[in-house]
Structure formats: C-alpha cells, structure tokens
Amino acid sequence: MPLALLALAIGAFGIGTTEFVIMGLLPEVAADFGVSIPTAGFLVTGYALGVMFGAPLMTVLGTKISRKRMLMVLMGLFIVGNLLSAFAPAFSVMLIGRVVASLAHGAFFGIGSVVAAELVAPDKKAGAIAMMFTGLTVANVVGVPLGTLVGQSLGWRVTFTVVAALGFVGLAGIAKLVPETPKPEGVHLRHELAAFKNVQVLLAMAMTVLGFGGVFAAITYIAPMMTHVAGFAEGSVTWLLVLFGLGMVAGNLVGGKFADRALMPMLYVSLGALAVVLALFTLTAQDKILSAVSIALIGALGFATVPPLQKRVLDQAHGAPTLASAVNIGAFNLGNALSAWLGGLVIAAGLGYTAPNWVGAVLAAAALVLAVLSAALERRGGTPSAVVAAEVRAAVHH
C-alpha cells in the first residue's frame, strides 16, 4: 500500500479521536464551565450537525482546488477547531471550536476516499479506502481511551491540545506523501450534483443511514444496558467500548478485503448477520460473556459495511464521486442521530434498556432489503418500482 495512505490514516485517527473522546470528558467539561451535563451534550450534537452540513459545503468549496490542497485545508480547520476547544475561555467558544473541527470531518473522509481509491489499482480500491478508515477505527481502540485517561488525569484541555498536535502530524504527512494531482478537468458543482440523479447512489446512501444506524441504536445506550442489565461495573464500560473498537478494526479490514472481490455479497452477509446479532443482543445482554462477544461482533459487522458502501457510492457516482462520497459520510452521522433518537424513544416508552437492540435489528434488516433491491435494479436496468413490480409478477406467476 502507498505511504500516502498512512498520512490519510493519521488524519482519520485524529478526527476519530476528537469526535468520540468528548463523550468520556463531558462531566469534566461541564464542571469547568459551570454548565449542566445536558448542556455540555450540545458539544456532541453540534459536532454531528457540523459533519452533516459541513460535508457537502466544504466539498463544494473544494471543487476549486486540487484534492491534495483541499485535504490540507481541511486538516488546518481541524487544528484550528481543536485549539479553539483547548483554550476556550467560555462554553460558547468551545462549542464554536467543535463545529469548526467538525467541518473537516465529512469532507476529509469523502475526498480522502476518492484520493485513496486513485492511489491503487482498480481491484484494490475498497482495501485502500479501508486502510484510510483504519485510522478512525483505531481511534476508538487507542485514541479515545487514552484521550479520556489524559483528560481525567491532566485536564480535558490537554487532551484537545494533543489532538490538535495529531492534526499537525496528519497535515505534514499529507503535504509530504500525498501526490499532487491537478484539479479534475470538467468537474463543476453541476457535474457533482448530477450524481444524485442516480438512484443507485441514493440507495447506497440509504443503506448507509440504516445499516450503520443499526449499530448506533445499540451502542449509544451501551452504558446503561451493560450496567443495569448485564451487571457490569461502571468502570467496565470503557473496556467494553475498546472491545467494540477492536471489532470495528477487524470488520473494517475484512470488509475492505472482500468488497474488492464481491462487493454486494459482502453487504448481504454483513447486513444480514448484523441484523441477527442485534436481535439476539436483547437476550445475550443478560450475560456478561455473551454480551461482550455481541458487542465485538456488532462493531465488526457494522464496520464491515463501511468500505463496500463507500466504494459503492464511488462506483455509482462515476466521473463525479467527490461530493457523493462526502455526503455519504454525512449519511453515517445521520444514521447515528436517527438511531439514537429512536433508541431513546423505545426506552422512554418503558420497553427497557435492551429495546434499542430491536430498533437496530430492524434498521439493519431494512438496509439488507435495500441492498437486494439495489442489486436487482442493477441487473435489470429498471427503476426501483419496476423491479418490485417485476418481482411481484414473478412470484404470482410461480
């Protein structure tokens, strides 16, 4: 694999760390600024919204310069945002810092996916994308726990200063290792937007929202589920999340490898197995060992869908993949937000802490249905409604 992928992975590691580390430091941040925990939670919400809206915005702005230079601009934004957070004199300034950092997130992974795919042979594209996303998955295993530990021991401001330093390393790596390529000729905003007329691009994004949403329906509420249902001590939740992160690393690498060989079958297997494991998690959550195994499997199966889904978008967007790729990153965050909301609804309805697992199973199963429909549509070359009608006629005929 080209060394340029290492530079992209370092940038992804920093972005992944800053996205998730705040969750473990909310009490410290809230106490420092004298705000409530729910108010401090806006630092998470603000970041997610920044990713969703920043991905298309920054990608559109990036059509004016080369992809390498845009990646460097995005890492610069990431550094500025984290430094603002680290030295914020007031909560409002830190919230601004979080939003500034989030603007780099979606566009970095979107443009980075395109760059990574262009660095290798056509039959290795998904593996290259997976290599870049390894930085994000490793962040959940190493960066987030260490960042939380540093923040609790030395202060949360130190954590964000270190994350900003990671951004400098990523920026230097991109400047040194990523080859300079000219801005693609003939690629304009209208050209990029045209990709969204392709129903296959929209189906892939819908699969992203539903499939990865299934993962976060369960993982968002993992702390109360494991402490109140499985009987783990509160201090064990961090290590259970590390286990989830290890599963993500393994699933990402496996998904990248097999997506280059058989992309749609990889999606069928991973989404189908994810739906089953999430459904079973309502039962396995009662046992410490089985719940730990389930958490690792959810991480593995969930992230096994990421490289094939990202590659699917790149393939279907044809000559204008950059904006579609970035928007698909925003789709992951939309899935996270949607599933967390739905999971909260079923808990609030009195269905118990394991109820979000059923929500996740339904979402993953819906993504699998869309994958089957997408493949059928591709084979027959019709519209989704035409394909469904054809399937019904075939069933009636038989």
mmCIF file of C-alpha atoms in Angstrom, residues 36-329:
data_model
loop_
_atom_site.group_PDB
_atom_site.id
_atom_site.type_symbol
_atom_site.label_atom_id
_atom_site.label_comp_id
_atom_site.label_asym_id
_atom_site.label_seq_id
_atom_site.Cartn_x
_atom_site.Cartn_y
_atom_site.Cartn_z
ATOM 1 C CA SER A 36 -25.193 21.017 33.147
ATOM 2 C CA ILE A 37 -24.364 17.667 31.542
ATOM 3 C CA PRO A 38 -27.274 18.010 29.063
ATOM 4 C CA THR A 39 -25.963 21.448 28.076
ATOM 5 C CA ALA A 40 -22.458 20.029 27.639
ATOM 6 C CA GLY A 41 -24.068 17.411 25.407
ATOM 7 C CA PHE A 42 -24.502 20.119 22.766
ATOM 8 C CA LEU A 43 -20.777 19.634 22.112
ATOM 9 C CA VAL A 44 -21.686 16.186 20.725
ATOM 10 C CA THR A 45 -24.814 17.340 18.892
ATOM 11 C CA GLY A 46 -23.089 20.398 17.450
ATOM 12 C CA TYR A 47 -20.272 18.248 16.100
ATOM 13 C CA ALA A 48 -22.688 15.792 14.444
ATOM 14 C CA LEU A 49 -24.661 18.606 12.815
ATOM 15 C CA GLY A 50 -21.423 20.199 11.646
ATOM 16 C CA VAL A 51 -20.434 16.946 9.943
ATOM 17 C CA MET A 52 -23.805 16.606 8.198
ATOM 18 C CA PHE A 53 -23.886 20.155 6.841
ATOM 19 C CA GLY A 54 -20.142 20.668 6.538
ATOM 20 C CA ALA A 55 -19.531 17.633 4.318
ATOM 21 C CA PRO A 56 -21.326 18.960 1.205
ATOM 22 C CA LEU A 57 -20.422 22.598 1.932
ATOM 23 C CA MET A 58 -16.673 22.027 2.218
ATOM 24 C CA THR A 59 -16.648 19.589 -0.693
ATOM 25 C CA VAL A 60 -18.353 22.124 -2.946
ATOM 26 C CA LEU A 61 -15.782 24.748 -1.947
ATOM 27 C CA GLY A 62 -13.080 22.171 -2.609
ATOM 28 C CA THR A 63 -14.007 21.781 -6.279
ATOM 29 C CA LYS A 64 -11.995 24.938 -6.953
ATOM 30 C CA ILE A 65 -8.637 23.456 -5.903
ATOM 31 C CA SER A 66 -6.796 20.132 -6.110
ATOM 32 C CA ARG A 67 -7.831 17.347 -3.759
ATOM 33 C CA LYS A 68 -4.453 17.335 -2.005
ATOM 34 C CA ARG A 69 -4.666 21.026 -1.223
ATOM 35 C CA MET A 70 -8.242 20.643 -0.027
ATOM 36 C CA LEU A 71 -7.186 17.852 2.331
ATOM 37 C CA MET A 72 -4.528 20.194 3.734
ATOM 38 C CA VAL A 73 -7.108 22.974 4.174
ATOM 39 C CA LEU A 74 -9.393 20.543 5.999
ATOM 40 C CA MET A 75 -6.622 19.454 8.372
ATOM 41 C CA GLY A 76 -5.945 23.142 9.011
ATOM 42 C CA LEU A 77 -9.591 23.614 10.002
ATOM 43 C CA PHE A 78 -9.330 20.554 12.230
ATOM 44 C CA ILE A 79 -6.288 22.010 14.009
ATOM 45 C CA VAL A 80 -7.896 25.431 14.485
ATOM 46 C CA GLY A 81 -11.093 23.890 15.837
ATOM 47 C CA ASN A 82 -9.304 21.733 18.386
ATOM 48 C CA LEU A 83 -7.072 24.595 19.518
ATOM 49 C CA LEU A 84 -10.178 26.730 19.985
ATOM 50 C CA SER A 85 -11.643 23.959 22.120
ATOM 51 C CA ALA A 86 -8.445 23.505 24.122
ATOM 52 C CA PHE A 87 -8.094 27.202 25.022
ATOM 53 C CA ALA A 88 -11.762 28.202 25.066
ATOM 54 C CA PRO A 89 -12.446 30.813 27.793
ATOM 55 C CA ALA A 90 -16.191 30.091 27.696
ATOM 56 C CA PHE A 91 -18.507 27.222 26.782
ATOM 57 C CA SER A 92 -19.802 29.073 23.710
ATOM 58 C CA VAL A 93 -16.263 29.364 22.339
ATOM 59 C CA MET A 94 -15.664 25.658 22.836
ATOM 60 C CA LEU A 95 -18.924 24.905 21.002
ATOM 61 C CA ILE A 96 -17.686 27.046 18.112
ATOM 62 C CA GLY A 97 -14.397 25.142 18.186
ATOM 63 C CA ARG A 98 -16.231 21.822 17.992
ATOM 64 C CA VAL A 99 -18.261 22.997 14.998
ATOM 65 C CA VAL A 100 -15.144 24.313 13.214
ATOM 66 C CA ALA A 101 -13.379 20.968 13.738
ATOM 67 C CA SER A 102 -16.453 19.075 12.522
ATOM 68 C CA LEU A 103 -16.445 20.939 9.207
ATOM 69 C CA ALA A 104 -13.334 18.967 8.272
ATOM 70 C CA HIS A 105 -14.804 15.563 9.124
ATOM 71 C CA GLY A 106 -17.156 14.624 6.293
ATOM 72 C CA ALA A 107 -15.198 16.294 3.504
ATOM 73 C CA PHE A 108 -11.911 14.754 4.711
ATOM 74 C CA PHE A 109 -13.279 11.217 4.591
ATOM 75 C CA GLY A 110 -15.188 11.895 1.388
ATOM 76 C CA ILE A 111 -12.275 13.434 -0.528
ATOM 77 C CA GLY A 112 -9.827 11.092 1.201
ATOM 78 C CA SER A 113 -11.811 8.083 -0.058
ATOM 79 C CA VAL A 114 -11.511 9.352 -3.627
ATOM 80 C CA VAL A 115 -7.773 10.008 -3.230
ATOM 81 C CA ALA A 116 -7.178 6.616 -1.582
ATOM 82 C CA ALA A 117 -9.019 4.825 -4.397
ATOM 83 C CA GLU A 118 -6.958 6.653 -7.019
ATOM 84 C CA LEU A 119 -3.672 5.613 -5.392
ATOM 85 C CA VAL A 120 -4.153 1.894 -6.115
ATOM 86 C CA ALA A 121 -5.225 -0.475 -8.865
ATOM 87 C CA PRO A 122 -8.983 -0.764 -9.565
ATOM 88 C CA ASP A 123 -9.231 -4.167 -7.872
ATOM 89 C CA LYS A 124 -7.744 -2.788 -4.638
ATOM 90 C CA LYS A 125 -9.881 0.342 -4.182
ATOM 91 C CA ALA A 126 -12.013 -0.916 -1.289
ATOM 92 C CA GLY A 127 -8.892 -2.118 0.514
ATOM 93 C CA ALA A 128 -7.305 1.321 0.143
ATOM 94 C CA ILE A 129 -10.447 3.011 1.481
ATOM 95 C CA ALA A 130 -10.449 0.557 4.388
ATOM 96 C CA MET A 131 -6.808 1.401 5.112
ATOM 97 C CA MET A 132 -7.703 5.071 5.497
ATOM 98 C CA PHE A 133 -10.704 4.228 7.712
ATOM 99 C CA THR A 134 -8.410 2.085 9.875
ATOM 100 C CA GLY A 135 -7.291 5.367 11.422
ATOM 101 C CA LEU A 136 -10.885 6.017 12.502
ATOM 102 C CA THR A 137 -11.358 2.532 13.935
ATOM 103 C CA VAL A 138 -8.021 2.520 15.767
ATOM 104 C CA ALA A 139 -9.007 5.859 17.296
ATOM 105 C CA ASN A 140 -11.821 4.048 19.097
ATOM 106 C CA VAL A 141 -9.390 1.438 20.453
ATOM 107 C CA VAL A 142 -6.434 3.672 21.339
ATOM 108 C CA GLY A 143 -7.153 7.375 20.874
ATOM 109 C CA VAL A 144 -10.450 7.641 22.739
ATOM 110 C CA PRO A 145 -9.485 5.613 25.853
ATOM 111 C CA LEU A 146 -6.091 7.341 26.093
ATOM 112 C CA GLY A 147 -7.617 10.745 25.455
ATOM 113 C CA THR A 148 -10.180 10.117 28.173
ATOM 114 C CA LEU A 149 -7.480 8.967 30.584
ATOM 115 C CA VAL A 150 -5.313 12.010 29.834
ATOM 116 C CA GLY A 151 -8.296 14.324 30.182
ATOM 117 C CA GLN A 152 -9.313 12.856 33.523
ATOM 118 C CA SER A 153 -5.742 12.906 34.833
ATOM 119 C CA LEU A 154 -4.241 16.106 33.384
ATOM 120 C CA GLY A 155 -7.327 18.028 32.320
ATOM 121 C CA TRP A 156 -9.534 17.915 29.250
ATOM 122 C CA ARG A 157 -7.723 20.892 27.699
ATOM 123 C CA VAL A 158 -4.559 18.786 27.450
ATOM 124 C CA THR A 159 -6.488 16.157 25.509
ATOM 125 C CA PHE A 160 -7.634 18.633 22.864
ATOM 126 C CA THR A 161 -4.142 20.133 22.641
ATOM 127 C CA VAL A 162 -2.723 16.662 21.928
ATOM 128 C CA VAL A 163 -5.444 16.043 19.330
ATOM 129 C CA ALA A 164 -4.519 19.329 17.630
ATOM 130 C CA ALA A 165 -0.900 18.129 17.564
ATOM 131 C CA LEU A 166 -2.089 14.961 15.815
ATOM 132 C CA GLY A 167 -3.634 17.256 13.230
ATOM 133 C CA PHE A 168 -0.222 18.857 12.590
ATOM 134 C CA VAL A 169 1.262 15.378 12.043
ATOM 135 C CA GLY A 170 -1.524 14.500 9.620
ATOM 136 C CA LEU A 171 -1.111 17.796 7.769
ATOM 137 C CA ALA A 172 2.640 17.275 7.410
ATOM 138 C CA GLY A 173 2.082 13.710 6.196
ATOM 139 C CA ILE A 174 -0.411 14.804 3.548
ATOM 140 C CA ALA A 175 1.883 17.600 2.385
ATOM 141 C CA LYS A 176 4.823 15.206 2.099
ATOM 142 C CA LEU A 177 3.312 11.910 0.966
ATOM 143 C CA VAL A 178 0.091 12.533 -0.959
ATOM 144 C CA PRO A 179 0.915 13.143 -4.625
ATOM 145 C CA GLU A 180 -0.145 16.451 -6.136
ATOM 146 C CA THR A 181 -2.782 15.952 -8.806
ATOM 147 C CA PRO A 182 -4.345 18.686 -10.915
ATOM 148 C CA LYS A 183 -7.925 19.663 -10.327
ATOM 149 C CA PRO A 184 -10.024 17.260 -12.456
ATOM 150 C CA GLU A 185 -10.979 18.921 -15.718
ATOM 151 C CA GLY A 186 -14.644 19.495 -16.356
ATOM 152 C CA VAL A 187 -15.704 18.796 -12.786
ATOM 153 C CA HIS A 188 -18.082 21.514 -11.625
ATOM 154 C CA LEU A 189 -20.794 21.741 -8.990
ATOM 155 C CA ARG A 190 -23.499 20.902 -11.531
ATOM 156 C CA HIS A 191 -21.493 17.849 -12.557
ATOM 157 C CA GLU A 192 -21.096 16.725 -8.940
ATOM 158 C CA LEU A 193 -24.794 17.273 -8.176
ATOM 159 C CA ALA A 194 -25.753 15.189 -11.205
ATOM 160 C CA ALA A 195 -24.541 12.085 -9.360
ATOM 161 C CA PHE A 196 -27.568 12.364 -7.055
ATOM 162 C CA LYS A 197 -29.880 11.699 -10.007
ATOM 163 C CA ASN A 198 -28.540 8.147 -9.977
ATOM 164 C CA VAL A 199 -30.920 6.043 -7.910
ATOM 165 C CA GLN A 200 -28.079 3.623 -7.089
ATOM 166 C CA VAL A 201 -26.184 6.421 -5.325
ATOM 167 C CA LEU A 202 -29.284 7.264 -3.286
ATOM 168 C CA LEU A 203 -29.880 3.597 -2.441
ATOM 169 C CA ALA A 204 -26.287 3.221 -1.254
ATOM 170 C CA MET A 205 -26.687 6.274 0.978
ATOM 171 C CA ALA A 206 -29.949 4.929 2.364
ATOM 172 C CA MET A 207 -28.158 1.662 3.153
ATOM 173 C CA THR A 208 -25.506 3.704 4.954
ATOM 174 C CA VAL A 209 -28.098 5.512 7.100
ATOM 175 C CA LEU A 210 -29.985 2.342 8.011
ATOM 176 C CA GLY A 211 -27.107 -0.135 8.270
ATOM 177 C CA PHE A 212 -24.747 1.904 10.408
ATOM 178 C CA GLY A 213 -27.724 3.371 12.231
ATOM 179 C CA GLY A 214 -28.459 -0.151 13.401
ATOM 180 C CA VAL A 215 -25.083 -0.240 15.107
ATOM 181 C CA PHE A 216 -25.533 3.022 16.978
ATOM 182 C CA ALA A 217 -29.068 2.213 18.081
ATOM 183 C CA ALA A 218 -27.472 -0.310 20.429
ATOM 184 C CA ILE A 219 -24.079 1.254 21.140
ATOM 185 C CA THR A 220 -25.469 4.684 22.106
ATOM 186 C CA TYR A 221 -27.124 3.083 25.137
ATOM 187 C CA ILE A 222 -24.421 0.548 25.885
ATOM 188 C CA ALA A 223 -23.547 2.041 29.293
ATOM 189 C CA PRO A 224 -26.975 1.709 30.939
ATOM 190 C CA MET A 225 -27.567 -1.598 29.161
ATOM 191 C CA MET A 226 -24.356 -3.149 30.443
ATOM 192 C CA THR A 227 -24.604 -1.776 33.988
ATOM 193 C CA HIS A 228 -28.325 -2.306 34.580
ATOM 194 C CA VAL A 229 -28.925 -5.468 32.534
ATOM 195 C CA ALA A 230 -25.614 -7.350 32.218
ATOM 196 C CA GLY A 231 -24.423 -6.331 35.692
ATOM 197 C CA PHE A 232 -21.060 -4.796 34.738
ATOM 198 C CA ALA A 233 -19.471 -2.166 36.960
ATOM 199 C CA GLU A 234 -19.470 1.365 35.536
ATOM 200 C CA GLY A 235 -15.681 1.250 35.156
ATOM 201 C CA SER A 236 -16.004 -1.725 32.795
ATOM 202 C CA VAL A 237 -17.873 0.238 30.152
ATOM 203 C CA THR A 238 -14.648 1.819 28.841
ATOM 204 C CA TRP A 239 -13.124 -1.585 28.171
ATOM 205 C CA LEU A 240 -16.314 -2.849 26.574
ATOM 206 C CA LEU A 241 -16.076 0.100 24.195
ATOM 207 C CA VAL A 242 -12.457 -0.858 23.488
ATOM 208 C CA LEU A 243 -13.773 -4.313 22.600
ATOM 209 C CA PHE A 244 -16.281 -2.662 20.284
ATOM 210 C CA GLY A 245 -13.408 -0.695 18.725
ATOM 211 C CA LEU A 246 -11.354 -3.855 18.172
ATOM 212 C CA GLY A 247 -14.327 -5.336 16.375
ATOM 213 C CA MET A 248 -14.512 -2.215 14.221
ATOM 214 C CA VAL A 249 -10.849 -2.548 13.244
ATOM 215 C CA ALA A 250 -11.263 -6.204 12.258
ATOM 216 C CA GLY A 251 -14.529 -5.621 10.417
ATOM 217 C CA ASN A 252 -13.133 -2.657 8.501
ATOM 218 C CA LEU A 253 -10.133 -4.654 7.234
ATOM 219 C CA VAL A 254 -12.220 -7.722 6.343
ATOM 220 C CA GLY A 255 -14.873 -5.590 4.664
ATOM 221 C CA GLY A 256 -12.246 -3.811 2.595
ATOM 222 C CA LYS A 257 -10.613 -7.069 1.515
ATOM 223 C CA PHE A 258 -13.742 -8.903 0.463
ATOM 224 C CA ALA A 259 -15.509 -5.881 -1.026
ATOM 225 C CA ASP A 260 -12.825 -5.818 -3.727
ATOM 226 C CA ARG A 261 -13.719 -9.416 -4.558
ATOM 227 C CA ALA A 262 -17.504 -9.466 -4.195
ATOM 228 C CA LEU A 263 -18.973 -6.166 -3.038
ATOM 229 C CA MET A 264 -22.695 -6.925 -2.933
ATOM 230 C CA PRO A 265 -22.337 -10.414 -1.388
ATOM 231 C CA MET A 266 -20.175 -8.784 1.298
ATOM 232 C CA LEU A 267 -23.021 -6.375 2.044
ATOM 233 C CA TYR A 268 -25.588 -9.182 2.137
ATOM 234 C CA VAL A 269 -23.567 -11.176 4.642
ATOM 235 C CA SER A 270 -22.560 -8.281 6.886
ATOM 236 C CA LEU A 271 -26.001 -6.623 6.999
ATOM 237 C CA GLY A 272 -27.849 -9.914 7.460
ATOM 238 C CA ALA A 273 -25.519 -11.088 10.224
ATOM 239 C CA LEU A 274 -25.680 -7.647 11.865
ATOM 240 C CA ALA A 275 -29.486 -7.807 12.000
ATOM 241 C CA VAL A 276 -29.343 -11.264 13.589
ATOM 242 C CA VAL A 277 -26.704 -10.332 16.186
ATOM 243 C CA LEU A 278 -28.573 -7.159 17.155
ATOM 244 C CA ALA A 279 -31.805 -9.125 17.605
ATOM 245 C CA LEU A 280 -30.014 -11.741 19.723
ATOM 246 C CA PHE A 281 -28.363 -8.976 21.762
ATOM 247 C CA THR A 282 -31.658 -8.471 23.580
ATOM 248 C CA LEU A 283 -31.045 -11.936 25.057
ATOM 249 C CA THR A 284 -27.247 -12.064 25.248
ATOM 250 C CA ALA A 285 -27.222 -8.721 27.093
ATOM 251 C CA GLN A 286 -28.345 -10.669 30.161
ATOM 252 C CA ASP A 287 -24.967 -12.451 30.355
ATOM 253 C CA LYS A 288 -21.560 -10.775 30.793
ATOM 254 C CA ILE A 289 -19.559 -13.050 28.492
ATOM 255 C CA LEU A 290 -22.190 -13.272 25.754
ATOM 256 C CA SER A 291 -22.800 -9.520 25.858
ATOM 257 C CA ALA A 292 -19.075 -8.830 25.467
ATOM 258 C CA VAL A 293 -18.927 -11.169 22.459
ATOM 259 C CA SER A 294 -22.020 -9.495 21.000
ATOM 260 C CA ILE A 295 -20.503 -6.021 21.351
ATOM 261 C CA ALA A 296 -17.367 -7.083 19.480
ATOM 262 C CA LEU A 297 -19.473 -8.701 16.724
ATOM 263 C CA ILE A 298 -21.648 -5.607 16.347
ATOM 264 C CA GLY A 299 -18.512 -3.497 15.881
ATOM 265 C CA ALA A 300 -17.071 -5.952 13.361
ATOM 266 C CA LEU A 301 -20.225 -6.491 11.321
ATOM 267 C CA GLY A 302 -21.190 -2.828 11.409
ATOM 268 C CA PHE A 303 -17.857 -1.557 10.145
ATOM 269 C CA ALA A 304 -17.544 -4.382 7.618
ATOM 270 C CA THR A 305 -20.198 -2.456 5.679
ATOM 271 C CA VAL A 306 -18.252 0.817 5.556
ATOM 272 C CA PRO A 307 -15.661 0.114 2.794
ATOM 273 C CA PRO A 308 -18.165 -1.593 0.471
ATOM 274 C CA LEU A 309 -20.782 1.127 0.950
ATOM 275 C CA GLN A 310 -18.237 3.892 0.365
ATOM 276 C CA LYS A 311 -16.896 2.094 -2.708
ATOM 277 C CA ARG A 312 -20.444 1.511 -3.947
ATOM 278 C CA VAL A 313 -21.054 5.264 -3.883
ATOM 279 C CA LEU A 314 -17.756 5.972 -5.653
ATOM 280 C CA ASP A 315 -18.509 3.390 -8.358
ATOM 281 C CA GLN A 316 -22.066 4.554 -8.978
ATOM 282 C CA ALA A 317 -21.204 8.273 -8.950
ATOM 283 C CA HIS A 318 -18.956 7.633 -11.967
ATOM 284 C CA GLY A 319 -16.998 10.744 -13.004
ATOM 285 C CA ALA A 320 -18.244 12.949 -10.131
ATOM 286 C CA PRO A 321 -17.624 10.982 -6.946
ATOM 287 C CA THR A 322 -16.263 13.647 -4.588
ATOM 288 C CA LEU A 323 -19.487 15.295 -3.371
ATOM 289 C CA ALA A 324 -21.384 11.989 -3.251
ATOM 290 C CA SER A 325 -18.570 10.415 -1.247
ATOM 291 C CA ALA A 326 -18.587 13.262 1.272
ATOM 292 C CA VAL A 327 -22.377 13.264 1.601
ATOM 293 C CA ASN A 328 -22.234 9.536 2.281
ATOM 294 C CA ILE A 329 -20.007 10.288 5.282
#
